[in-house]
């Protein structure tokens, strides 16, 4: 995404989140981090479908990671980005999820993704 997240139209952010799965192999940073930053921006704007876009994107990227192997970046560009969310537990779940993804542990990441989903349903 060329424009900054604050300046990007909501429609563009939602589109980018939808296609993030297909672009995961071409990312220069952790694709989950890109998705997370867009999610936080949409959440701040009060977009109702932000939670579902995040979950759909994370599921898709995790699925690709489980069958493509090392083709997707695993270097965490911002180990503190989880603190940017207003729900500390959600942030900690995302931090643990990224740790699993970065160490190629897709099964525990899948469980954490279910925990993230449960937390968002209470949101």
PDB file of C-alpha atoms in Angstrom:
ATOM      1  CA  UNK A   1       0.000   0.000   0.000  1.00  0.00           C
ATOM      2  CA  UNK A   2       1.597   3.235  -1.171  1.00  0.00           C
ATOM      3  CA  UNK A   3      -0.422   5.789   0.794  1.00  0.00           C
ATOM      4  CA  UNK A   4      -0.303   6.099   4.580  1.00  0.00           C
ATOM      5  CA  UNK A   5      -3.013   4.326   6.516  1.00  0.00           C
ATOM      6  CA  UNK A   6      -4.377   7.538   8.042  1.00  0.00           C
ATOM      7  CA  UNK A   7      -4.849   9.067   4.600  1.00  0.00           C
ATOM      8  CA  UNK A   8      -6.170   5.955   2.882  1.00  0.00           C
ATOM      9  CA  UNK A   9      -9.892   5.786   2.196  1.00  0.00           C
ATOM     10  CA  UNK A  10     -11.783   3.176   4.191  1.00  0.00           C
ATOM     11  CA  UNK A  11     -12.815   1.425   1.001  1.00  0.00           C
ATOM     12  CA  UNK A  12      -9.175   0.991  -0.034  1.00  0.00           C
ATOM     13  CA  UNK A  13      -8.164  -0.384   3.368  1.00  0.00           C
ATOM     14  CA  UNK A  14     -10.981  -2.920   3.277  1.00  0.00           C
ATOM     15  CA  UNK A  15      -9.950  -3.949  -0.236  1.00  0.00           C
ATOM     16  CA  UNK A  16      -6.314  -4.347   0.821  1.00  0.00           C
ATOM     17  CA  UNK A  17      -7.357  -6.523   3.752  1.00  0.00           C
ATOM     18  CA  UNK A  18      -9.419  -8.731   1.447  1.00  0.00           C
ATOM     19  CA  UNK A  19      -6.559  -9.304  -0.990  1.00  0.00           C
ATOM     20  CA  UNK A  20      -3.853  -9.640   1.681  1.00  0.00           C
ATOM     21  CA  UNK A  21      -3.954 -13.438   1.418  1.00  0.00           C
ATOM     22  CA  UNK A  22      -3.071 -13.398  -2.271  1.00  0.00           C
ATOM     23  CA  UNK A  23      -0.287 -10.873  -1.693  1.00  0.00           C
ATOM     24  CA  UNK A  24       1.285 -12.669   1.282  1.00  0.00           C
ATOM     25  CA  UNK A  25       4.127 -14.151  -0.786  1.00  0.00           C
ATOM     26  CA  UNK A  26       5.050 -10.740  -2.199  1.00  0.00           C
ATOM     27  CA  UNK A  27       5.240  -8.901   1.134  1.00  0.00           C
ATOM     28  CA  UNK A  28       8.503  -7.352   2.231  1.00  0.00           C
ATOM     29  CA  UNK A  29       7.372  -7.455   5.874  1.00  0.00           C
ATOM     30  CA  UNK A  30       5.292  -9.840   7.935  1.00  0.00           C
ATOM     31  CA  UNK A  31       1.903  -9.897   6.151  1.00  0.00           C
ATOM     32  CA  UNK A  32       0.089 -10.352   9.460  1.00  0.00           C
ATOM     33  CA  UNK A  33       1.597  -7.071  10.643  1.00  0.00           C
ATOM     34  CA  UNK A  34       0.326  -5.274   7.549  1.00  0.00           C
ATOM     35  CA  UNK A  35      -3.110  -6.739   8.174  1.00  0.00           C
ATOM     36  CA  UNK A  36      -2.988  -5.765  11.853  1.00  0.00           C
ATOM     37  CA  UNK A  37      -2.131  -2.131  11.075  1.00  0.00           C
ATOM     38  CA  UNK A  38      -5.003  -1.863   8.597  1.00  0.00           C
ATOM     39  CA  UNK A  39      -7.306  -3.513  11.130  1.00  0.00           C
ATOM     40  CA  UNK A  40      -6.362  -1.015  13.839  1.00  0.00           C
ATOM     41  CA  UNK A  41      -7.028   1.889  11.494  1.00  0.00           C
ATOM     42  CA  UNK A  42     -10.444   0.521  10.470  1.00  0.00           C
ATOM     43  CA  UNK A  43     -11.293  -0.232  14.084  1.00  0.00           C
ATOM     44  CA  UNK A  44     -10.392   3.315  15.050  1.00  0.00           C
ATOM     45  CA  UNK A  45     -12.715   4.559  12.291  1.00  0.00           C
ATOM     46  CA  UNK A  46     -15.507   2.416  13.700  1.00  0.00           C
ATOM     47  CA  UNK A  47     -15.848   0.098  10.695  1.00  0.00           C
ATOM     48  CA  UNK A  48     -18.125  -2.763  11.777  1.00  0.00           C
ATOM     49  CA  UNK A  49     -16.614  -5.396   9.516  1.00  0.00           C
ATOM     50  CA  UNK A  50     -13.011  -4.770  10.643  1.00  0.00           C
ATOM     51  CA  UNK A  51     -13.036  -7.788  12.982  1.00  0.00           C
ATOM     52  CA  UNK A  52     -14.246 -10.143  10.257  1.00  0.00           C
ATOM     53  CA  UNK A  53     -11.731  -8.778   7.743  1.00  0.00           C
ATOM     54  CA  UNK A  54      -8.909  -9.375  10.226  1.00  0.00           C
ATOM     55  CA  UNK A  55     -10.015 -12.919  10.985  1.00  0.00           C
ATOM     56  CA  UNK A  56     -10.546 -13.805   7.330  1.00  0.00           C
ATOM     57  CA  UNK A  57      -7.137 -12.389   6.424  1.00  0.00           C
ATOM     58  CA  UNK A  58      -5.291 -14.127   9.245  1.00  0.00           C
ATOM     59  CA  UNK A  59      -6.979 -17.445   8.451  1.00  0.00           C
ATOM     60  CA  UNK A  60      -6.048 -17.174   4.796  1.00  0.00           C
ATOM     61  CA  UNK A  61      -2.432 -16.260   5.461  1.00  0.00           C
ATOM     62  CA  UNK A  62      -2.096 -19.039   8.065  1.00  0.00           C
ATOM     63  CA  UNK A  63      -3.523 -21.533   5.597  1.00  0.00           C
ATOM     64  CA  UNK A  64      -1.001 -20.424   2.978  1.00  0.00           C
ATOM     65  CA  UNK A  65       1.803 -20.682   5.512  1.00  0.00           C
ATOM     66  CA  UNK A  66       0.798 -24.232   6.367  1.00  0.00           C
ATOM     67  CA  UNK A  67       1.141 -25.464   2.787  1.00  0.00           C
ATOM     68  CA  UNK A  68       3.692 -23.116   1.179  1.00  0.00           C
ATOM     69  CA  UNK A  69       6.302 -23.366   3.892  1.00  0.00           C
ATOM     70  CA  UNK A  70       9.086 -20.808   4.054  1.00  0.00           C
ATOM     71  CA  UNK A  71       7.956 -18.669   1.096  1.00  0.00           C
ATOM     72  CA  UNK A  72       6.298 -16.032   3.288  1.00  0.00           C
ATOM     73  CA  UNK A  73       8.322 -13.559   5.375  1.00  0.00           C
ATOM     74  CA  UNK A  74       8.664 -14.461   9.071  1.00  0.00           C
ATOM     75  CA  UNK A  75      10.612 -11.463  10.371  1.00  0.00           C
ATOM     76  CA  UNK A  76       8.551  -9.385  12.797  1.00  0.00           C
ATOM     77  CA  UNK A  77       9.030  -5.717  11.859  1.00  0.00           C
ATOM     78  CA  UNK A  78       7.469  -4.302  15.023  1.00  0.00           C
ATOM     79  CA  UNK A  79       7.463  -6.496  18.143  1.00  0.00           C
ATOM     80  CA  UNK A  80       5.477  -3.853  20.051  1.00  0.00           C
ATOM     81  CA  UNK A  81       2.658  -3.268  17.564  1.00  0.00           C
ATOM     82  CA  UNK A  82       0.303  -5.425  19.626  1.00  0.00           C
ATOM     83  CA  UNK A  83       0.186  -2.635  22.217  1.00  0.00           C
ATOM     84  CA  UNK A  84      -1.572  -0.259  19.803  1.00  0.00           C
ATOM     85  CA  UNK A  85      -4.971  -1.905  20.346  1.00  0.00           C
ATOM     86  CA  UNK A  86      -7.350  -0.752  23.100  1.00  0.00           C
ATOM     87  CA  UNK A  87      -7.917  -4.348  24.286  1.00  0.00           C
ATOM     88  CA  UNK A  88      -4.711  -5.547  26.008  1.00  0.00           C
ATOM     89  CA  UNK A  89      -5.767  -9.211  25.955  1.00  0.00           C
ATOM     90  CA  UNK A  90      -6.398  -9.073  22.210  1.00  0.00           C
ATOM     91  CA  UNK A  91      -2.987  -7.477  21.792  1.00  0.00           C
ATOM     92  CA  UNK A  92      -1.304 -10.236  23.782  1.00  0.00           C
ATOM     93  CA  UNK A  93      -3.096 -12.905  21.749  1.00  0.00           C
ATOM     94  CA  UNK A  94      -1.883 -11.278  18.542  1.00  0.00           C
ATOM     95  CA  UNK A  95       1.667 -11.067  19.923  1.00  0.00           C
ATOM     96  CA  UNK A  96       1.622 -14.791  20.747  1.00  0.00           C
ATOM     97  CA  UNK A  97       0.112 -15.543  17.334  1.00  0.00           C
ATOM     98  CA  UNK A  98       2.940 -13.672  15.578  1.00  0.00           C
ATOM     99  CA  UNK A  99       5.531 -15.478  17.678  1.00  0.00           C
ATOM    100  CA  UNK A 100       4.115 -18.825  16.544  1.00  0.00           C
ATOM    101  CA  UNK A 101       3.967 -17.745  12.912  1.00  0.00           C
ATOM    102  CA  UNK A 102       7.545 -16.459  12.989  1.00  0.00           C
ATOM    103  CA  UNK A 103       8.759 -19.806  14.335  1.00  0.00           C
ATOM    104  CA  UNK A 104       6.728 -21.828  11.781  1.00  0.00           C
ATOM    105  CA  UNK A 105       4.402 -23.265  14.431  1.00  0.00           C
ATOM    106  CA  UNK A 106       1.132 -23.210  12.510  1.00  0.00           C
ATOM    107  CA  UNK A 107      -0.873 -25.518  14.786  1.00  0.00           C
ATOM    108  CA  UNK A 108      -0.485 -23.382  17.928  1.00  0.00           C
ATOM    109  CA  UNK A 109      -1.062 -20.308  15.753  1.00  0.00           C
ATOM    110  CA  UNK A 110      -4.358 -21.847  14.648  1.00  0.00           C
ATOM    111  CA  UNK A 111      -5.451 -22.246  18.260  1.00  0.00           C
ATOM    112  CA  UNK A 112      -4.459 -18.664  19.017  1.00  0.00           C
ATOM    113  CA  UNK A 113      -6.452 -17.535  15.994  1.00  0.00           C
ATOM    114  CA  UNK A 114      -9.525 -19.232  17.477  1.00  0.00           C
ATOM    115  CA  UNK A 115      -8.803 -17.422  20.756  1.00  0.00           C
ATOM    116  CA  UNK A 116      -8.543 -14.120  18.867  1.00  0.00           C
ATOM    117  CA  UNK A 117     -11.888 -14.845  17.247  1.00  0.00           C
ATOM    118  CA  UNK A 118     -13.478 -15.570  20.633  1.00  0.00           C
ATOM    119  CA  UNK A 119     -12.062 -12.338  22.042  1.00  0.00           C
ATOM    120  CA  UNK A 120     -13.381 -10.319  19.089  1.00  0.00           C
ATOM    121  CA  UNK A 121     -16.838 -11.825  19.482  1.00  0.00           C
ATOM    122  CA  UNK A 122     -16.929 -10.394  23.003  1.00  0.00           C
ATOM    123  CA  UNK A 123     -15.891  -7.003  21.590  1.00  0.00           C
TER     124      UNK A 123
END
